[in-house]
Amino acid sequence: MKNIETIGRYWKKKYGEKVYKVPISISGFTCPNIDGTVAKGGCSFCENESFSPNQVDKSKFKLNLFSKENPYLDKQLLQLKMQFDATKERLQNKFGAKKFIVYFQSFTNTYAPLDTLKALYTKALGFDDVIGLSIGTRTDCITDETLDYLEEIAKTKEVWLEYGIQSVYDETLLKINRGHDFANIQEWIGKTKKRNLLVCGHLVFGLPDENQEMMLKGVEETIKMGVDSIKIHPLYVVKNTLLTNEYRKGRFEPISEEEYIDTLVKAIKMIPDSISLSRITAGISDSTLLSPSWCNNKHRQMYNIKKELLKEGLVY
């Protein structure tokens, strides 16, 4: 049997103990295909609350790369501290956690002026027992100035950029209303890696009209870009998304559990040991899930996935 190089195993080898990510949601952050800069309505599958346990943003104030001021910075810094403290305490009490990475998760966490980003990132790195940052973002929402700043931080802290790749096919990116092409992804992941920053690439299996061959090609191209970790999850349909309409009109059929697991196992066998796996599935167990029903029980998914991996001599 061979242990798969998960992000947890990577951190334990590097730091000598388990490292815990603390998910953070800061009000005022959005993304350019929600605010209309590159598209409207967001990605077709995106109802951000379904992906973000600490999601709190109900405000009308929204930042972007060109915002001249941020009157809510003090509020944002307070949100950051309150969320971190609450989650850290829970993780300490439940698991005895000692080391943490602050995970800026909801929306696009570099889509703001650099002064705001510096204030938030500096605050996060100043918390006790924090060893680094993980920043969820899009490749069309990062700047050279931000990468330069993060490169300096990375000299003493662990810094990850988590980029939503989703697909490597321009036709798919157009269908899901992504607002940029694959060339943009290649360009900015390349720039990020040149600065010795760590990159986690997010991929979605089961996107509209993508077959298994295309999904595996996405994994192959992601590996070629030199990422350090990969997240994979199935596309599921939740209420209040653009995809909801396509599903209800019979224009989109979600991936089956059997196809997802078969594709996932083949993908994992392709990934070299130098690239860790940060996630291999996802789901949501509340009333917002429309389809597929198998995504409502993540524990069951993991059981079925691990069983198939064991048949290949792999331990997750």
PDB file of C-alpha atoms in Angstrom:
ATOM      1  CA  MET A   1       0.000   0.000   0.000  1.00  0.00           C
ATOM      2  CA  LYS A   2       1.127   3.526  -0.803  1.00  0.00           C
ATOM      3  CA  ASN A   3       0.134   6.649   1.102  1.00  0.00           C
ATOM      4  CA  ILE A   4      -1.144   9.430  -1.130  1.00  0.00           C
ATOM      5  CA  GLU A   5       0.668  12.714  -0.504  1.00  0.00           C
ATOM      6  CA  THR A   6      -2.166  14.729   1.039  1.00  0.00           C
ATOM      7  CA  ILE A   7      -1.714  18.318   2.156  1.00  0.00           C
ATOM      8  CA  GLY A   8      -2.032  17.083   5.734  1.00  0.00           C
ATOM      9  CA  ARG A   9       0.851  14.647   5.302  1.00  0.00           C
ATOM     10  CA  TYR A  10       2.905  17.361   3.570  1.00  0.00           C
ATOM     11  CA  TRP A  11       2.454  19.768   6.489  1.00  0.00           C
ATOM     12  CA  LYS A  12       3.093  17.106   9.132  1.00  0.00           C
ATOM     13  CA  LYS A  13       6.395  16.195   7.482  1.00  0.00           C
ATOM     14  CA  LYS A  14       7.343  19.857   7.172  1.00  0.00           C
ATOM     15  CA  TYR A  15       6.313  21.071  10.635  1.00  0.00           C
ATOM     16  CA  GLY A  16       6.387  17.900  12.699  1.00  0.00           C
ATOM     17  CA  GLU A  17       2.715  18.052  13.616  1.00  0.00           C
ATOM     18  CA  LYS A  18      -0.722  18.574  12.090  1.00  0.00           C
ATOM     19  CA  VAL A  19      -1.519  22.015  10.701  1.00  0.00           C
ATOM     20  CA  TYR A  20      -5.098  23.319  10.638  1.00  0.00           C
ATOM     21  CA  LYS A  21      -6.616  25.774   8.158  1.00  0.00           C
ATOM     22  CA  VAL A  22      -8.908  28.431   9.604  1.00  0.00           C
ATOM     23  CA  PRO A  23     -11.465  29.553   6.980  1.00  0.00           C
ATOM     24  CA  ILE A  24     -12.182  33.281   6.930  1.00  0.00           C
ATOM     25  CA  SER A  25     -14.892  35.319   5.190  1.00  0.00           C
ATOM     26  CA  ILE A  26     -14.453  39.087   5.008  1.00  0.00           C
ATOM     27  CA  SER A  27     -17.375  41.357   4.119  1.00  0.00           C
ATOM     28  CA  GLY A  28     -16.858  43.719   1.192  1.00  0.00           C
ATOM     29  CA  PHE A  29     -15.056  41.180  -0.978  1.00  0.00           C
ATOM     30  CA  THR A  30     -16.625  40.035  -4.235  1.00  0.00           C
ATOM     31  CA  CYS A  31     -15.349  39.009  -7.677  1.00  0.00           C
ATOM     32  CA  PRO A  32     -15.277  40.590 -11.134  1.00  0.00           C
ATOM     33  CA  ASN A  33     -17.965  38.428 -12.676  1.00  0.00           C
ATOM     34  CA  ILE A  34     -20.357  39.199  -9.858  1.00  0.00           C
ATOM     35  CA  ASP A  35     -19.791  42.963  -9.838  1.00  0.00           C
ATOM     36  CA  GLY A  36     -20.026  43.183 -13.638  1.00  0.00           C
ATOM     37  CA  THR A  37     -16.393  43.980 -14.412  1.00  0.00           C
ATOM     38  CA  VAL A  38     -15.928  40.931 -16.661  1.00  0.00           C
ATOM     39  CA  ALA A  39     -19.368  39.264 -16.484  1.00  0.00           C
ATOM     40  CA  LYS A  40     -22.615  39.306 -14.526  1.00  0.00           C
ATOM     41  CA  GLY A  41     -24.202  36.725 -12.274  1.00  0.00           C
ATOM     42  CA  GLY A  42     -21.040  34.962 -11.134  1.00  0.00           C
ATOM     43  CA  CYS A  43     -19.855  31.523 -12.226  1.00  0.00           C
ATOM     44  CA  SER A  44     -22.827  29.393 -13.223  1.00  0.00           C
ATOM     45  CA  PHE A  45     -22.399  27.061 -10.235  1.00  0.00           C
ATOM     46  CA  CYS A  46     -21.551  29.674  -7.608  1.00  0.00           C
ATOM     47  CA  GLU A  47     -23.714  30.325  -4.596  1.00  0.00           C
ATOM     48  CA  ASN A  48     -20.794  31.268  -2.416  1.00  0.00           C
ATOM     49  CA  GLU A  49     -22.357  30.416   0.928  1.00  0.00           C
ATOM     50  CA  SER A  50     -22.472  26.735  -0.012  1.00  0.00           C
ATOM     51  CA  PHE A  51     -18.664  26.623  -0.151  1.00  0.00           C
ATOM     52  CA  SER A  52     -17.840  28.866   2.812  1.00  0.00           C
ATOM     53  CA  PRO A  53     -18.699  27.918   6.406  1.00  0.00           C
ATOM     54  CA  ASN A  54     -17.743  31.345   7.792  1.00  0.00           C
ATOM     55  CA  GLN A  55     -19.461  33.293   5.014  1.00  0.00           C
ATOM     56  CA  VAL A  56     -20.890  36.494   6.528  1.00  0.00           C
ATOM     57  CA  ASP A  57     -21.109  39.058   3.759  1.00  0.00           C
ATOM     58  CA  LYS A  58     -24.498  40.738   3.459  1.00  0.00           C
ATOM     59  CA  SER A  59     -23.175  44.262   2.897  1.00  0.00           C
ATOM     60  CA  LYS A  60     -23.697  46.462  -0.130  1.00  0.00           C
ATOM     61  CA  PHE A  61     -20.155  47.831   0.027  1.00  0.00           C
ATOM     62  CA  LYS A  62     -17.853  45.973  -2.361  1.00  0.00           C
ATOM     63  CA  LEU A  63     -14.149  46.329  -3.015  1.00  0.00           C
ATOM     64  CA  ASN A  64     -12.328  45.923  -6.305  1.00  0.00           C
ATOM     65  CA  LEU A  65      -8.791  46.427  -7.581  1.00  0.00           C
ATOM     66  CA  PHE A  66      -9.463  50.107  -8.258  1.00  0.00           C
ATOM     67  CA  SER A  67     -11.200  51.114  -5.019  1.00  0.00           C
ATOM     68  CA  LYS A  68      -9.825  54.453  -3.816  1.00  0.00           C
ATOM     69  CA  GLU A  69     -10.764  53.992  -0.175  1.00  0.00           C
ATOM     70  CA  ASN A  70     -12.014  51.369   2.219  1.00  0.00           C
ATOM     71  CA  PRO A  71     -14.167  52.856   5.008  1.00  0.00           C
ATOM     72  CA  TYR A  72     -14.884  49.368   6.394  1.00  0.00           C
ATOM     73  CA  LEU A  73     -11.316  48.252   7.006  1.00  0.00           C
ATOM     74  CA  ASP A  74     -11.627  48.418  10.798  1.00  0.00           C
ATOM     75  CA  LYS A  75     -14.783  46.282  10.611  1.00  0.00           C
ATOM     76  CA  GLN A  76     -12.999  43.794   8.342  1.00  0.00           C
ATOM     77  CA  LEU A  77     -10.044  43.513  10.726  1.00  0.00           C
ATOM     78  CA  LEU A  78     -12.473  42.884  13.595  1.00  0.00           C
ATOM     79  CA  GLN A  79     -14.264  40.176  11.579  1.00  0.00           C
ATOM     80  CA  LEU A  80     -10.915  38.550  10.870  1.00  0.00           C
ATOM     81  CA  LYS A  81      -9.958  38.434  14.542  1.00  0.00           C
ATOM     82  CA  MET A  82     -13.366  37.235  15.750  1.00  0.00           C
ATOM     83  CA  GLN A  83     -13.570  34.425  13.182  1.00  0.00           C
ATOM     84  CA  PHE A  84      -9.991  33.324  13.764  1.00  0.00           C
ATOM     85  CA  ASP A  85     -10.309  33.326  17.551  1.00  0.00           C
ATOM     86  CA  ALA A  86     -13.579  31.363  17.501  1.00  0.00           C
ATOM     87  CA  THR A  87     -12.353  28.727  15.060  1.00  0.00           C
ATOM     88  CA  LYS A  88      -8.950  28.403  16.705  1.00  0.00           C
ATOM     89  CA  GLU A  89     -10.563  27.807  20.097  1.00  0.00           C
ATOM     90  CA  ARG A  90     -12.839  25.134  18.645  1.00  0.00           C
ATOM     91  CA  LEU A  91      -9.934  23.371  16.914  1.00  0.00           C
ATOM     92  CA  GLN A  92      -7.808  23.531  20.051  1.00  0.00           C
ATOM     93  CA  ASN A  93     -10.572  22.111  22.215  1.00  0.00           C
ATOM     94  CA  LYS A  94     -11.488  19.348  19.768  1.00  0.00           C
ATOM     95  CA  PHE A  95      -8.105  18.343  18.347  1.00  0.00           C
ATOM     96  CA  GLY A  96      -5.454  20.006  20.497  1.00  0.00           C
ATOM     97  CA  ALA A  97      -4.414  22.073  17.457  1.00  0.00           C
ATOM     98  CA  LYS A  98      -1.201  24.086  17.798  1.00  0.00           C
ATOM     99  CA  LYS A  99      -0.370  25.387  14.327  1.00  0.00           C
ATOM    100  CA  PHE A 100      -2.670  27.257  11.958  1.00  0.00           C
ATOM    101  CA  ILE A 101      -2.887  28.677   8.447  1.00  0.00           C
ATOM    102  CA  VAL A 102      -5.356  31.515   7.928  1.00  0.00           C
ATOM    103  CA  TYR A 103      -7.457  30.624   4.887  1.00  0.00           C
ATOM    104  CA  PHE A 104      -9.068  33.609   3.166  1.00  0.00           C
ATOM    105  CA  GLN A 105     -11.791  31.548   1.547  1.00  0.00           C
ATOM    106  CA  SER A 106     -14.975  33.352   0.483  1.00  0.00           C
ATOM    107  CA  PHE A 107     -15.107  35.172  -2.848  1.00  0.00           C
ATOM    108  CA  THR A 108     -11.870  36.579  -4.360  1.00  0.00           C
ATOM    109  CA  ASN A 109      -9.378  37.539  -1.698  1.00  0.00           C
ATOM    110  CA  THR A 110      -6.900  39.541  -3.756  1.00  0.00           C
ATOM    111  CA  TYR A 111      -9.659  41.606  -5.418  1.00  0.00           C
ATOM    112  CA  ALA A 112      -8.989  44.736  -3.388  1.00  0.00           C
ATOM    113  CA  PRO A 113      -6.416  47.545  -3.151  1.00  0.00           C
ATOM    114  CA  LEU A 114      -3.006  46.442  -1.946  1.00  0.00           C
ATOM    115  CA  ASP A 115      -3.240  48.597   1.205  1.00  0.00           C
ATOM    116  CA  THR A 116      -6.330  46.646   2.304  1.00  0.00           C
ATOM    117  CA  LEU A 117      -4.684  43.316   1.527  1.00  0.00           C
ATOM    118  CA  LYS A 118      -1.561  44.281   3.448  1.00  0.00           C
ATOM    119  CA  ALA A 119      -3.621  45.251   6.498  1.00  0.00           C
ATOM    120  CA  LEU A 120      -5.589  41.991   6.490  1.00  0.00           C
ATOM    121  CA  TYR A 121      -2.656  39.699   5.761  1.00  0.00           C
ATOM    122  CA  THR A 122      -0.426  41.415   8.344  1.00  0.00           C
ATOM    123  CA  LYS A 123      -3.139  41.127  10.973  1.00  0.00           C
ATOM    124  CA  ALA A 124      -3.618  37.427  10.210  1.00  0.00           C
ATOM    125  CA  LEU A 125       0.097  36.675  10.368  1.00  0.00           C
ATOM    126  CA  GLY A 126       0.301  38.418  13.741  1.00  0.00           C
ATOM    127  CA  PHE A 127      -2.044  35.961  15.440  1.00  0.00           C
ATOM    128  CA  ASP A 128      -0.406  33.483  17.806  1.00  0.00           C
ATOM    129  CA  ASP A 129       0.498  30.087  16.311  1.00  0.00           C
ATOM    130  CA  VAL A 130      -0.130  31.171  12.692  1.00  0.00           C
ATOM    131  CA  ILE A 131       2.495  29.814  10.329  1.00  0.00           C
ATOM    132  CA  GLY A 132       1.130  31.227   7.083  1.00  0.00           C
ATOM    133  CA  LEU A 133      -1.668  32.204   4.738  1.00  0.00           C
ATOM    134  CA  SER A 134      -3.758  30.500   2.100  1.00  0.00           C
ATOM    135  CA  ILE A 135      -5.523  32.943  -0.200  1.00  0.00           C
ATOM    136  CA  GLY A 136      -8.419  31.907  -2.403  1.00  0.00           C
ATOM    137  CA  THR A 137      -8.562  33.956  -5.590  1.00  0.00           C
ATOM    138  CA  ARG A 138      -8.841  34.067  -9.395  1.00  0.00           C
ATOM    139  CA  THR A 139      -5.985  34.428 -11.850  1.00  0.00           C
ATOM    140  CA  ASP A 140      -7.579  37.546 -13.338  1.00  0.00           C
ATOM    141  CA  CYS A 141      -7.631  39.246  -9.913  1.00  0.00           C
ATOM    142  CA  ILE A 142      -3.967  39.152  -8.967  1.00  0.00           C
ATOM    143  CA  THR A 143      -1.407  41.860  -9.706  1.00  0.00           C
ATOM    144  CA  ASP A 144       2.376  41.933  -9.937  1.00  0.00           C
ATOM    145  CA  GLU A 145       2.443  44.298  -6.942  1.00  0.00           C
ATOM    146  CA  THR A 146       0.490  41.837  -4.796  1.00  0.00           C
ATOM    147  CA  LEU A 147       2.719  38.960  -5.875  1.00  0.00           C
ATOM    148  CA  ASP A 148       5.817  41.027  -5.030  1.00  0.00           C
ATOM    149  CA  TYR A 149       4.424  41.689  -1.548  1.00  0.00           C
ATOM    150  CA  LEU A 150       3.540  38.038  -0.971  1.00  0.00           C
ATOM    151  CA  GLU A 151       6.985  36.991  -2.172  1.00  0.00           C
ATOM    152  CA  GLU A 152       8.481  38.994   0.696  1.00  0.00           C
ATOM    153  CA  ILE A 153       6.130  37.381   3.232  1.00  0.00           C
ATOM    154  CA  ALA A 154       7.008  33.928   1.898  1.00  0.00           C
ATOM    155  CA  LYS A 155      10.620  34.385   2.987  1.00  0.00           C
ATOM    156  CA  THR A 156       9.509  33.716   6.571  1.00  0.00           C
ATOM    157  CA  LYS A 157       5.961  32.308   6.319  1.00  0.00           C
ATOM    158  CA  GLU A 158       4.096  29.691   4.294  1.00  0.00           C
ATOM    159  CA  VAL A 159       2.085  31.455   1.567  1.00  0.00           C
ATOM    160  CA  TRP A 160      -0.368  29.693  -0.732  1.00  0.00           C
ATOM    161  CA  LEU A 161      -2.346  31.132  -3.620  1.00  0.00           C
ATOM    162  CA  GLU A 162      -5.399  28.973  -4.265  1.00  0.00           C
ATOM    163  CA  TYR A 163      -6.471  29.597  -7.858  1.00  0.00           C
ATOM    164  CA  GLY A 164      -9.777  28.467  -9.278  1.00  0.00           C
ATOM    165  CA  ILE A 165      -8.755  26.766 -12.512  1.00  0.00           C
ATOM    166  CA  GLN A 166     -12.013  24.779 -12.834  1.00  0.00           C
ATOM    167  CA  SER A 167     -11.345  23.791 -16.469  1.00  0.00           C
ATOM    168  CA  VAL A 168      -8.553  24.104 -19.037  1.00  0.00           C
ATOM    169  CA  TYR A 169     -11.005  24.417 -21.944  1.00  0.00           C
ATOM    170  CA  ASP A 170     -12.000  27.894 -23.108  1.00  0.00           C
ATOM    171  CA  GLU A 171     -15.391  26.644 -24.302  1.00  0.00           C
ATOM    172  CA  THR A 172     -16.141  25.324 -20.814  1.00  0.00           C
ATOM    173  CA  LEU A 173     -14.934  28.499 -19.125  1.00  0.00           C
ATOM    174  CA  LEU A 174     -17.313  30.422 -21.372  1.00  0.00           C
ATOM    175  CA  LYS A 175     -20.223  28.094 -20.561  1.00  0.00           C
ATOM    176  CA  ILE A 176     -19.754  28.505 -16.833  1.00  0.00           C
ATOM    177  CA  ASN A 177     -19.491  32.300 -17.154  1.00  0.00           C
ATOM    178  CA  ARG A 178     -15.958  32.364 -15.826  1.00  0.00           C
ATOM    179  CA  GLY A 179     -14.951  35.648 -17.458  1.00  0.00           C
ATOM    180  CA  HIS A 180     -11.405  34.714 -18.512  1.00  0.00           C
ATOM    181  CA  ASP A 181      -9.637  32.126 -20.653  1.00  0.00           C
ATOM    182  CA  PHE A 182      -7.105  29.375 -19.985  1.00  0.00           C
ATOM    183  CA  ALA A 183      -4.244  31.552 -21.238  1.00  0.00           C
ATOM    184  CA  ASN A 184      -4.896  33.889 -18.306  1.00  0.00           C
ATOM    185  CA  ILE A 185      -4.625  30.947 -15.902  1.00  0.00           C
ATOM    186  CA  GLN A 186      -1.337  29.810 -17.422  1.00  0.00           C
ATOM    187  CA  GLU A 187       0.112  33.331 -17.360  1.00  0.00           C
ATOM    188  CA  TRP A 188      -0.585  34.091 -13.721  1.00  0.00           C
ATOM    189  CA  ILE A 189       0.207  30.690 -12.292  1.00  0.00           C
ATOM    190  CA  GLY A 190       3.508  30.997 -14.137  1.00  0.00           C
ATOM    191  CA  LYS A 191       4.150  34.421 -12.599  1.00  0.00           C
ATOM    192  CA  THR A 192       3.225  33.125  -9.156  1.00  0.00           C
ATOM    193  CA  LYS A 193       5.587  30.172  -9.361  1.00  0.00           C
ATOM    194  CA  LYS A 194       8.463  32.398 -10.515  1.00  0.00           C
ATOM    195  CA  ARG A 195       8.166  34.180  -7.164  1.00  0.00           C
ATOM    196  CA  ASN A 196       8.530  30.895  -5.249  1.00  0.00           C
ATOM    197  CA  LEU A 197       4.972  31.095  -3.930  1.00  0.00           C
ATOM    198  CA  LEU A 198       2.977  27.928  -3.344  1.00  0.00           C
ATOM    199  CA  VAL A 199       0.045  27.287  -5.681  1.00  0.00           C
ATOM    200  CA  CYS A 200      -3.022  25.128  -5.155  1.00  0.00           C
ATOM    201  CA  GLY A 201      -5.121  24.637  -8.291  1.00  0.00           C
ATOM    202  CA  HIS A 202      -8.852  23.935  -7.980  1.00  0.00           C
ATOM    203  CA  LEU A 203     -10.467  21.641 -10.561  1.00  0.00           C
ATOM    204  CA  VAL A 204     -14.119  20.703 -10.988  1.00  0.00           C
ATOM    205  CA  PHE A 205     -15.208  17.370 -12.463  1.00  0.00           C
ATOM    206  CA  GLY A 206     -18.573  17.163 -14.177  1.00  0.00           C
ATOM    207  CA  LEU A 207     -18.660  20.584 -15.811  1.00  0.00           C
ATOM    208  CA  PRO A 208     -21.127  20.997 -18.717  1.00  0.00           C
ATOM    209  CA  ASP A 209     -20.273  18.812 -21.737  1.00  0.00           C
ATOM    210  CA  GLU A 210     -16.926  17.643 -20.352  1.00  0.00           C
ATOM    211  CA  ASN A 211     -16.270  13.909 -20.618  1.00  0.00           C
ATOM    212  CA  GLN A 212     -13.734  11.878 -18.672  1.00  0.00           C
ATOM    213  CA  GLU A 213     -11.000  12.395 -21.234  1.00  0.00           C
ATOM    214  CA  MET A 214     -11.401  16.166 -20.924  1.00  0.00           C
ATOM    215  CA  MET A 215     -11.390  16.063 -17.132  1.00  0.00           C
ATOM    216  CA  LEU A 216      -8.174  14.044 -17.085  1.00  0.00           C
ATOM    217  CA  LYS A 217      -6.650  16.426 -19.629  1.00  0.00           C
ATOM    218  CA  GLY A 218      -7.407  19.168 -17.124  1.00  0.00           C
ATOM    219  CA  VAL A 219      -5.401  17.332 -14.499  1.00  0.00           C
ATOM    220  CA  GLU A 220      -2.543  16.808 -16.946  1.00  0.00           C
ATOM    221  CA  GLU A 221      -2.412  20.505 -17.878  1.00  0.00           C
ATOM    222  CA  THR A 222      -2.594  21.539 -14.222  1.00  0.00           C
ATOM    223  CA  ILE A 223       0.381  19.330 -13.412  1.00  0.00           C
ATOM    224  CA  LYS A 224       2.289  20.903 -16.309  1.00  0.00           C
ATOM    225  CA  MET A 225       1.799  24.371 -14.795  1.00  0.00           C
ATOM    226  CA  GLY A 226       3.883  23.320 -11.794  1.00  0.00           C
ATOM    227  CA  VAL A 227       1.274  23.611  -9.064  1.00  0.00           C
ATOM    228  CA  ASP A 228       2.155  22.386  -5.582  1.00  0.00           C
ATOM    229  CA  SER A 229      -1.255  21.040  -4.638  1.00  0.00           C
ATOM    230  CA  ILE A 230      -4.574  20.198  -6.305  1.00  0.00           C
ATOM    231  CA  LYS A 231      -8.165  20.337  -5.098  1.00  0.00           C
ATOM    232  CA  ILE A 232     -10.809  18.356  -6.959  1.00  0.00           C
ATOM    233  CA  HIS A 233     -14.535  18.250  -6.387  1.00  0.00           C
ATOM    234  CA  PRO A 234     -17.700  17.358  -8.304  1.00  0.00           C
ATOM    235  CA  LEU A 235     -20.031  19.934  -9.787  1.00  0.00           C
ATOM    236  CA  TYR A 236     -23.294  19.917  -7.893  1.00  0.00           C
ATOM    237  CA  VAL A 237     -26.340  22.115  -8.358  1.00  0.00           C
ATOM    238  CA  VAL A 238     -27.520  24.355  -5.545  1.00  0.00           C
ATOM    239  CA  LYS A 239     -30.404  26.802  -5.507  1.00  0.00           C
ATOM    240  CA  ASN A 240     -30.002  30.415  -6.616  1.00  0.00           C
ATOM    241  CA  THR A 241     -27.339  29.834  -9.269  1.00  0.00           C
ATOM    242  CA  LEU A 242     -27.273  30.226 -13.033  1.00  0.00           C
ATOM    243  CA  LEU A 243     -26.854  26.462 -13.243  1.00  0.00           C
ATOM    244  CA  THR A 244     -30.162  25.993 -11.430  1.00  0.00           C
ATOM    245  CA  ASN A 245     -32.066  27.138 -14.531  1.00  0.00           C
ATOM    246  CA  GLU A 246     -30.098  24.860 -16.852  1.00  0.00           C
ATOM    247  CA  TYR A 247     -30.712  21.885 -14.579  1.00  0.00           C
ATOM    248  CA  ARG A 248     -34.439  22.540 -14.212  1.00  0.00           C
ATOM    249  CA  LYS A 249     -34.828  22.888 -17.969  1.00  0.00           C
ATOM    250  CA  GLY A 250     -33.123  19.533 -18.495  1.00  0.00           C
ATOM    251  CA  ARG A 251     -30.072  21.068 -20.170  1.00  0.00           C
ATOM    252  CA  PHE A 252     -27.576  19.852 -17.579  1.00  0.00           C
ATOM    253  CA  GLU A 253     -27.165  16.436 -15.982  1.00  0.00           C
ATOM    254  CA  PRO A 254     -24.752  16.255 -13.017  1.00  0.00           C
ATOM    255  CA  ILE A 255     -21.972  13.671 -12.988  1.00  0.00           C
ATOM    256  CA  SER A 256     -22.818  10.299 -11.426  1.00  0.00           C
ATOM    257  CA  GLU A 257     -20.974   9.109  -8.344  1.00  0.00           C
ATOM    258  CA  GLU A 258     -19.631   6.124 -10.275  1.00  0.00           C
ATOM    259  CA  GLU A 259     -18.140   8.289 -13.042  1.00  0.00           C
ATOM    260  CA  TYR A 260     -16.802  10.821 -10.570  1.00  0.00           C
ATOM    261  CA  ILE A 261     -14.980   8.211  -8.497  1.00  0.00           C
ATOM    262  CA  ASP A 262     -13.648   6.410 -11.560  1.00  0.00           C
ATOM    263  CA  THR A 263     -12.309   9.702 -12.967  1.00  0.00           C
ATOM    264  CA  LEU A 264     -10.912  10.735  -9.606  1.00  0.00           C
ATOM    265  CA  VAL A 265      -8.991   7.486  -9.097  1.00  0.00           C
ATOM    266  CA  LYS A 266      -7.486   7.768 -12.580  1.00  0.00           C
ATOM    267  CA  ALA A 267      -6.566  11.395 -11.874  1.00  0.00           C
ATOM    268  CA  ILE A 268      -4.894  10.573  -8.561  1.00  0.00           C
ATOM    269  CA  LYS A 269      -2.775   7.908 -10.253  1.00  0.00           C
ATOM    270  CA  MET A 270      -1.549  10.606 -12.678  1.00  0.00           C
ATOM    271  CA  ILE A 271      -0.467  13.071  -9.984  1.00  0.00           C
ATOM    272  CA  PRO A 272       3.224  12.851  -8.987  1.00  0.00           C
ATOM    273  CA  ASP A 273       4.295  12.625  -5.349  1.00  0.00           C
ATOM    274  CA  SER A 274       5.688  16.160  -5.578  1.00  0.00           C
ATOM    275  CA  ILE A 275       2.117  17.505  -5.769  1.00  0.00           C
ATOM    276  CA  SER A 276      -0.100  17.123  -2.719  1.00  0.00           C
ATOM    277  CA  LEU A 277      -3.851  16.608  -2.737  1.00  0.00           C
ATOM    278  CA  SER A 278      -5.773  19.193  -0.727  1.00  0.00           C
ATOM    279  CA  ARG A 279      -9.263  17.891  -1.460  1.00  0.00           C
ATOM    280  CA  ILE A 280     -10.789  15.030  -3.415  1.00  0.00           C
ATOM    281  CA  THR A 281     -14.514  15.674  -3.098  1.00  0.00           C
ATOM    282  CA  ALA A 282     -17.119  18.042  -1.703  1.00  0.00           C
ATOM    283  CA  GLY A 283     -20.756  18.118  -0.842  1.00  0.00           C
ATOM    284  CA  ILE A 284     -23.499  19.949   0.972  1.00  0.00           C
ATOM    285  CA  SER A 285     -26.036  18.446   3.336  1.00  0.00           C
ATOM    286  CA  ASP A 286     -28.786  21.055   3.426  1.00  0.00           C
ATOM    287  CA  SER A 287     -31.926  22.001   1.511  1.00  0.00           C
ATOM    288  CA  THR A 288     -30.096  24.164  -1.041  1.00  0.00           C
ATOM    289  CA  LEU A 289     -28.743  21.071  -2.843  1.00  0.00           C
ATOM    290  CA  LEU A 290     -30.790  20.192  -5.921  1.00  0.00           C
ATOM    291  CA  SER A 291     -28.630  17.476  -7.505  1.00  0.00           C
ATOM    292  CA  PRO A 292     -26.935  15.021  -7.462  1.00  0.00           C
ATOM    293  CA  SER A 293     -28.293  13.452  -4.294  1.00  0.00           C
ATOM    294  CA  TRP A 294     -25.038  11.574  -3.647  1.00  0.00           C
ATOM    295  CA  CYS A 295     -23.363  14.913  -2.862  1.00  0.00           C
ATOM    296  CA  ASN A 296     -25.462  15.320   0.294  1.00  0.00           C
ATOM    297  CA  ASN A 297     -23.309  12.934   2.325  1.00  0.00           C
ATOM    298  CA  LYS A 298     -19.599  13.661   2.199  1.00  0.00           C
ATOM    299  CA  HIS A 299     -18.757  10.915   4.693  1.00  0.00           C
ATOM    300  CA  ARG A 300     -20.372   8.352   2.416  1.00  0.00           C
ATOM    301  CA  GLN A 301     -18.524   9.789  -0.580  1.00  0.00           C
ATOM    302  CA  MET A 302     -15.201   9.492   1.222  1.00  0.00           C
ATOM    303  CA  TYR A 303     -15.941   5.906   2.213  1.00  0.00           C
ATOM    304  CA  ASN A 304     -16.680   4.959  -1.399  1.00  0.00           C
ATOM    305  CA  ILE A 305     -13.652   6.833  -2.732  1.00  0.00           C
ATOM    306  CA  LYS A 306     -11.246   5.305  -0.227  1.00  0.00           C
ATOM    307  CA  LYS A 307     -12.596   1.853  -0.989  1.00  0.00           C
ATOM    308  CA  GLU A 308     -11.823   2.277  -4.699  1.00  0.00           C
ATOM    309  CA  LEU A 309      -8.399   3.742  -3.963  1.00  0.00           C
ATOM    310  CA  LEU A 310      -7.551   0.765  -1.763  1.00  0.00           C
ATOM    311  CA  LYS A 311      -8.244  -1.510  -4.743  1.00  0.00           C
ATOM    312  CA  GLU A 312      -5.408   0.362  -6.494  1.00  0.00           C
ATOM    313  CA  GLY A 313      -3.102   0.039  -3.492  1.00  0.00           C
ATOM    314  CA  LEU A 314      -3.529   3.696  -2.495  1.00  0.00           C
ATOM    315  CA  VAL A 315      -4.295   5.077   0.964  1.00  0.00           C
ATOM    316  CA  TYR A 316      -5.802   8.553   1.283  1.00  0.00           C
TER     317      TYR A 316
END
